[in-house]
Amino acid sequence: MASEAEIKELISEITGIETEKIQNDQEFKSDLQMDSIAIADLISSLEEDYDVIIEQEKAMEIKTVSQLIDHVKSL
């Protein structure tokens, strides 16, 4: 299972934003400037690297870093 730090590291790799500046309450689109392709890359990386499956419907509901962390922890 991916830890909070590992998820933030993946977000950092995709966005170029320093890991320390990524906050749990930030929204992917408005705060981190991630478009749908970047979000899909993030989900795909999580699925491949940590052997989890995030259903497309659920992925579309996830708007913030904390929502993603909570969902991955629940898998």
mmCIF file of N, CA and C in Angstrom:
data_model
loop_
_atom_site.group_PDB
_atom_site.id
_atom_site.type_symbol
_atom_site.label_atom_id
_atom_site.label_comp_id
_atom_site.label_asym_id
_atom_site.label_seq_id
_atom_site.Cartn_x
_atom_site.Cartn_y
_atom_site.Cartn_z
ATOM 1 N N MET A 1 0.836 -1.179 0.000
ATOM 2 C CA MET A 1 0.000 0.000 0.000
ATOM 3 C C MET A 1 0.887 1.251 0.000
ATOM 4 N N ALA A 2 0.473 2.239 -0.739
ATOM 5 C CA ALA A 2 1.222 3.487 -0.832
ATOM 6 C C ALA A 2 0.988 4.343 0.413
ATOM 7 N N SER A 3 2.060 4.896 0.921
ATOM 8 C CA SER A 3 1.949 5.790 2.075
ATOM 9 C C SER A 3 1.628 7.209 1.599
ATOM 10 N N GLU A 4 1.281 8.049 2.536
ATOM 11 C CA GLU A 4 1.012 9.455 2.222
ATOM 12 C C GLU A 4 2.221 10.085 1.536
ATOM 13 N N ALA A 5 3.404 9.822 2.060
ATOM 14 C CA ALA A 5 4.625 10.396 1.483
ATOM 15 C C ALA A 5 4.857 9.896 0.061
ATOM 16 N N GLU A 6 4.587 8.622 -0.183
ATOM 17 C CA GLU A 6 4.780 8.062 -1.521
ATOM 18 C C GLU A 6 3.786 8.654 -2.520
ATOM 19 N N ILE A 7 2.563 8.857 -2.086
ATOM 20 C CA ILE A 7 1.556 9.468 -2.958
ATOM 21 C C ILE A 7 1.959 10.903 -3.285
ATOM 22 N N LYS A 8 2.407 11.634 -2.293
ATOM 23 C CA LYS A 8 2.840 13.012 -2.538
ATOM 24 C C LYS A 8 4.063 13.050 -3.449
ATOM 25 N N GLU A 9 4.940 12.071 -3.334
ATOM 26 C CA GLU A 9 6.110 11.997 -4.213
ATOM 27 C C GLU A 9 5.679 11.776 -5.665
ATOM 28 N N LEU A 10 4.697 10.915 -5.882
ATOM 29 C CA LEU A 10 4.173 10.710 -7.238
ATOM 30 C C LEU A 10 3.562 11.996 -7.789
ATOM 31 N N ILE A 11 2.805 12.694 -6.952
ATOM 32 C CA ILE A 11 2.208 13.967 -7.374
ATOM 33 C C ILE A 11 3.315 14.952 -7.742
ATOM 34 N N SER A 12 4.361 14.984 -6.945
ATOM 35 C CA SER A 12 5.490 15.872 -7.198
ATOM 36 C C SER A 12 6.158 15.552 -8.533
ATOM 37 N N GLU A 13 6.348 14.272 -8.811
ATOM 38 C CA GLU A 13 6.971 13.861 -10.071
ATOM 39 C C GLU A 13 6.139 14.303 -11.272
ATOM 40 N N ILE A 14 4.830 14.246 -11.141
ATOM 41 C CA ILE A 14 3.943 14.600 -12.251
ATOM 42 C C ILE A 14 3.816 16.115 -12.414
ATOM 43 N N THR A 15 3.746 16.839 -11.295
ATOM 44 C CA THR A 15 3.484 18.284 -11.357
ATOM 45 C C THR A 15 4.740 19.146 -11.349
ATOM 46 N N GLY A 16 5.827 18.613 -10.812
ATOM 47 C CA GLY A 16 7.031 19.419 -10.652
ATOM 48 C C GLY A 16 7.012 20.272 -9.395
ATOM 49 N N ILE A 17 5.960 20.132 -8.598
ATOM 50 C CA ILE A 17 5.847 20.869 -7.335
ATOM 51 C C ILE A 17 6.618 20.106 -6.258
ATOM 52 N N GLU A 18 7.383 20.823 -5.448
ATOM 53 C CA GLU A 18 8.143 20.173 -4.383
ATOM 54 C C GLU A 18 7.201 19.429 -3.443
ATOM 55 N N THR A 19 7.606 18.243 -3.033
ATOM 56 C CA THR A 19 6.783 17.394 -2.173
ATOM 57 C C THR A 19 6.339 18.133 -0.915
ATOM 58 N N GLU A 20 7.236 18.913 -0.321
ATOM 59 C CA GLU A 20 6.934 19.619 0.921
ATOM 60 C C GLU A 20 5.821 20.651 0.749
ATOM 61 N N LYS A 21 5.605 21.106 -0.472
ATOM 62 C CA LYS A 21 4.594 22.133 -0.728
ATOM 63 C C LYS A 21 3.224 21.539 -1.048
ATOM 64 N N ILE A 22 3.140 20.229 -1.164
ATOM 65 C CA ILE A 22 1.870 19.573 -1.471
ATOM 66 C C ILE A 22 1.129 19.320 -0.161
ATOM 67 N N GLN A 23 -0.046 19.929 -0.037
ATOM 68 C CA GLN A 23 -0.848 19.826 1.180
ATOM 69 C C GLN A 23 -2.054 18.915 0.952
ATOM 70 N N ASN A 24 -2.484 18.255 2.014
ATOM 71 C CA ASN A 24 -3.592 17.302 1.912
ATOM 72 C C ASN A 24 -4.896 17.924 1.438
ATOM 73 N N ASP A 25 -5.132 19.186 1.769
ATOM 74 C CA ASP A 25 -6.405 19.804 1.404
ATOM 75 C C ASP A 25 -6.411 20.404 -0.002
ATOM 76 N N GLN A 26 -5.308 20.288 -0.710
ATOM 77 C CA GLN A 26 -5.236 20.864 -2.048
ATOM 78 C C GLN A 26 -6.023 20.030 -3.056
ATOM 79 N N GLU A 27 -6.680 20.749 -3.971
ATOM 80 C CA GLU A 27 -7.411 20.095 -5.049
ATOM 81 C C GLU A 27 -6.472 19.899 -6.233
ATOM 82 N N PHE A 28 -6.635 18.755 -6.903
ATOM 83 C CA PHE A 28 -5.744 18.438 -8.014
ATOM 84 C C PHE A 28 -5.827 19.475 -9.133
ATOM 85 N N LYS A 29 -7.032 19.831 -9.526
ATOM 86 C CA LYS A 29 -7.182 20.735 -10.673
ATOM 87 C C LYS A 29 -6.896 22.186 -10.316
ATOM 88 N N SER A 30 -7.561 22.726 -9.311
ATOM 89 C CA SER A 30 -7.433 24.160 -9.029
ATOM 90 C C SER A 30 -6.144 24.531 -8.297
ATOM 91 N N ASP A 31 -5.714 23.719 -7.358
ATOM 92 C CA ASP A 31 -4.529 24.066 -6.564
ATOM 93 C C ASP A 31 -3.220 23.546 -7.160
ATOM 94 N N LEU A 32 -3.256 22.342 -7.699
ATOM 95 C CA LEU A 32 -2.033 21.719 -8.217
ATOM 96 C C LEU A 32 -1.928 21.808 -9.737
ATOM 97 N N GLN A 33 -2.937 22.424 -10.361
ATOM 98 C CA GLN A 33 -2.935 22.639 -11.809
ATOM 99 C C GLN A 33 -2.773 21.341 -12.607
ATOM 100 N N MET A 34 -3.377 20.270 -12.121
ATOM 101 C CA MET A 34 -3.328 18.981 -12.816
ATOM 102 C C MET A 34 -4.553 18.867 -13.724
ATOM 103 N N ASP A 35 -4.312 18.541 -14.993
ATOM 104 C CA ASP A 35 -5.433 18.308 -15.892
ATOM 105 C C ASP A 35 -5.831 16.835 -15.815
ATOM 106 N N SER A 36 -6.836 16.462 -16.573
ATOM 107 C CA SER A 36 -7.346 15.090 -16.485
ATOM 108 C C SER A 36 -6.298 14.064 -16.902
ATOM 109 N N ILE A 37 -5.417 14.416 -17.816
ATOM 110 C CA ILE A 37 -4.361 13.489 -18.239
ATOM 111 C C ILE A 37 -3.363 13.277 -17.102
ATOM 112 N N ALA A 38 -2.986 14.336 -16.412
ATOM 113 C CA ALA A 38 -2.056 14.219 -15.287
ATOM 114 C C ALA A 38 -2.669 13.397 -14.158
ATOM 115 N N ILE A 39 -3.952 13.595 -13.910
ATOM 116 C CA ILE A 39 -4.631 12.820 -12.868
ATOM 117 C C ILE A 39 -4.692 11.348 -13.267
ATOM 118 N N ALA A 40 -4.967 11.076 -14.536
ATOM 119 C CA ALA A 40 -4.986 9.691 -15.021
ATOM 120 C C ALA A 40 -3.602 9.060 -14.886
ATOM 121 N N ASP A 41 -2.547 9.829 -15.162
ATOM 122 C CA ASP A 41 -1.178 9.331 -14.984
ATOM 123 C C ASP A 41 -0.909 8.979 -13.523
ATOM 124 N N LEU A 42 -1.384 9.818 -12.618
ATOM 125 C CA LEU A 42 -1.212 9.573 -11.187
ATOM 126 C C LEU A 42 -1.912 8.281 -10.772
ATOM 127 N N ILE A 43 -3.159 8.124 -11.187
ATOM 128 C CA ILE A 43 -3.925 6.921 -10.852
ATOM 129 C C ILE A 43 -3.244 5.690 -11.433
ATOM 130 N N SER A 44 -2.814 5.787 -12.688
ATOM 131 C CA SER A 44 -2.143 4.668 -13.350
ATOM 132 C C SER A 44 -0.851 4.286 -12.624
ATOM 133 N N SER A 45 -0.074 5.279 -12.230
ATOM 134 C CA SER A 45 1.170 5.014 -11.497
ATOM 135 C C SER A 45 0.895 4.327 -10.169
ATOM 136 N N LEU A 46 -0.116 4.797 -9.458
ATOM 137 C CA LEU A 46 -0.479 4.164 -8.185
ATOM 138 C C LEU A 46 -0.882 2.709 -8.400
ATOM 139 N N GLU A 47 -1.683 2.470 -9.426
ATOM 140 C CA GLU A 47 -2.150 1.108 -9.699
ATOM 141 C C GLU A 47 -0.985 0.190 -10.054
ATOM 142 N N GLU A 48 -0.064 0.677 -10.889
ATOM 143 C CA GLU A 48 1.069 -0.144 -11.314
ATOM 144 C C GLU A 48 2.086 -0.354 -10.193
ATOM 145 N N ASP A 49 2.439 0.723 -9.515
ATOM 146 C CA ASP A 49 3.504 0.657 -8.511
ATOM 147 C C ASP A 49 3.085 -0.036 -7.221
ATOM 148 N N TYR A 50 1.799 0.049 -6.878
ATOM 149 C CA TYR A 50 1.358 -0.458 -5.582
ATOM 150 C C TYR A 50 0.300 -1.545 -5.685
ATOM 151 N N ASP A 51 0.080 -2.040 -6.894
ATOM 152 C CA ASP A 51 -0.828 -3.164 -7.121
ATOM 153 C C ASP A 51 -2.201 -2.943 -6.490
ATOM 154 N N VAL A 52 -2.770 -1.773 -6.770
ATOM 155 C CA VAL A 52 -4.127 -1.460 -6.332
ATOM 156 C C VAL A 52 -4.965 -1.154 -7.568
ATOM 157 N N ILE A 53 -6.258 -1.230 -7.415
ATOM 158 C CA ILE A 53 -7.165 -0.870 -8.498
ATOM 159 C C ILE A 53 -8.082 0.231 -7.994
ATOM 160 N N ILE A 54 -8.076 1.337 -8.699
ATOM 161 C CA ILE A 54 -8.958 2.452 -8.370
ATOM 162 C C ILE A 54 -9.988 2.535 -9.490
ATOM 163 N N GLU A 55 -11.211 2.210 -9.154
ATOM 164 C CA GLU A 55 -12.284 2.200 -10.147
ATOM 165 C C GLU A 55 -12.441 3.587 -10.771
ATOM 166 N N GLN A 56 -12.756 3.615 -12.058
ATOM 167 C CA GLN A 56 -12.883 4.877 -12.779
ATOM 168 C C GLN A 56 -13.916 5.801 -12.143
ATOM 169 N N GLU A 57 -15.039 5.245 -11.728
ATOM 170 C CA GLU A 57 -16.074 6.066 -11.090
ATOM 171 C C GLU A 57 -15.548 6.723 -9.819
ATOM 172 N N LYS A 58 -14.808 5.952 -9.023
ATOM 173 C CA LYS A 58 -14.244 6.490 -7.782
ATOM 174 C C LYS A 58 -13.171 7.529 -8.094
ATOM 175 N N ALA A 59 -12.355 7.247 -9.094
ATOM 176 C CA ALA A 59 -11.297 8.185 -9.467
ATOM 177 C C ALA A 59 -11.875 9.541 -9.847
ATOM 178 N N MET A 60 -13.030 9.533 -10.484
ATOM 179 C CA MET A 60 -13.662 10.785 -10.896
ATOM 180 C C MET A 60 -14.222 11.561 -9.708
ATOM 181 N N GLU A 61 -14.485 10.875 -8.598
ATOM 182 C CA GLU A 61 -15.006 11.524 -7.391
ATOM 183 C C GLU A 61 -13.901 12.153 -6.546
ATOM 184 N N ILE A 62 -12.688 11.683 -6.705
ATOM 185 C CA ILE A 62 -11.565 12.141 -5.886
ATOM 186 C C ILE A 62 -11.096 13.503 -6.390
ATOM 187 N N LYS A 63 -11.159 14.492 -5.514
ATOM 188 C CA LYS A 63 -10.820 15.872 -5.893
ATOM 189 C C LYS A 63 -9.594 16.415 -5.168
ATOM 190 N N THR A 64 -9.290 15.873 -3.979
ATOM 191 C CA THR A 64 -8.188 16.410 -3.177
ATOM 192 C C THR A 64 -7.148 15.336 -2.878
ATOM 193 N N VAL A 65 -5.993 15.800 -2.460
ATOM 194 C CA VAL A 65 -4.912 14.892 -2.083
ATOM 195 C C VAL A 65 -5.366 13.978 -0.947
ATOM 196 N N SER A 66 -6.026 14.527 0.062
ATOM 197 C CA SER A 66 -6.451 13.710 1.208
ATOM 198 C C SER A 66 -7.485 12.664 0.807
ATOM 199 N N GLN A 67 -8.369 13.000 -0.129
ATOM 200 C CA GLN A 67 -9.348 12.010 -0.590
ATOM 201 C C GLN A 67 -8.646 10.835 -1.264
ATOM 202 N N LEU A 68 -7.606 11.130 -2.039
ATOM 203 C CA LEU A 68 -6.853 10.056 -2.694
ATOM 204 C C LEU A 68 -6.122 9.211 -1.656
ATOM 205 N N ILE A 69 -5.472 9.860 -0.713
ATOM 206 C CA ILE A 69 -4.750 9.132 0.335
ATOM 207 C C ILE A 69 -5.709 8.226 1.103
ATOM 208 N N ASP A 70 -6.844 8.765 1.512
ATOM 209 C CA ASP A 70 -7.828 7.977 2.264
ATOM 210 C C ASP A 70 -8.336 6.795 1.455
ATOM 211 N N HIS A 71 -8.586 7.011 0.169
ATOM 212 C CA HIS A 71 -9.099 5.919 -0.661
ATOM 213 C C HIS A 71 -8.050 4.820 -0.823
ATOM 214 N N VAL A 72 -6.820 5.200 -1.092
ATOM 215 C CA VAL A 72 -5.759 4.200 -1.270
ATOM 216 C C VAL A 72 -5.557 3.415 0.024
ATOM 217 N N LYS A 73 -5.614 4.084 1.162
ATOM 218 C CA LYS A 73 -5.465 3.387 2.449
ATOM 219 C C LYS A 73 -6.606 2.410 2.701
ATOM 220 N N SER A 74 -7.779 2.684 2.122
ATOM 221 C CA SER A 74 -8.937 1.812 2.345
ATOM 222 C C SER A 74 -8.918 0.559 1.474
ATOM 223 N N LEU A 75 -8.019 0.513 0.501
ATOM 224 C CA LEU A 75 -7.979 -0.634 -0.418
ATOM 225 C C LEU A 75 -7.287 -1.830 0.196
#
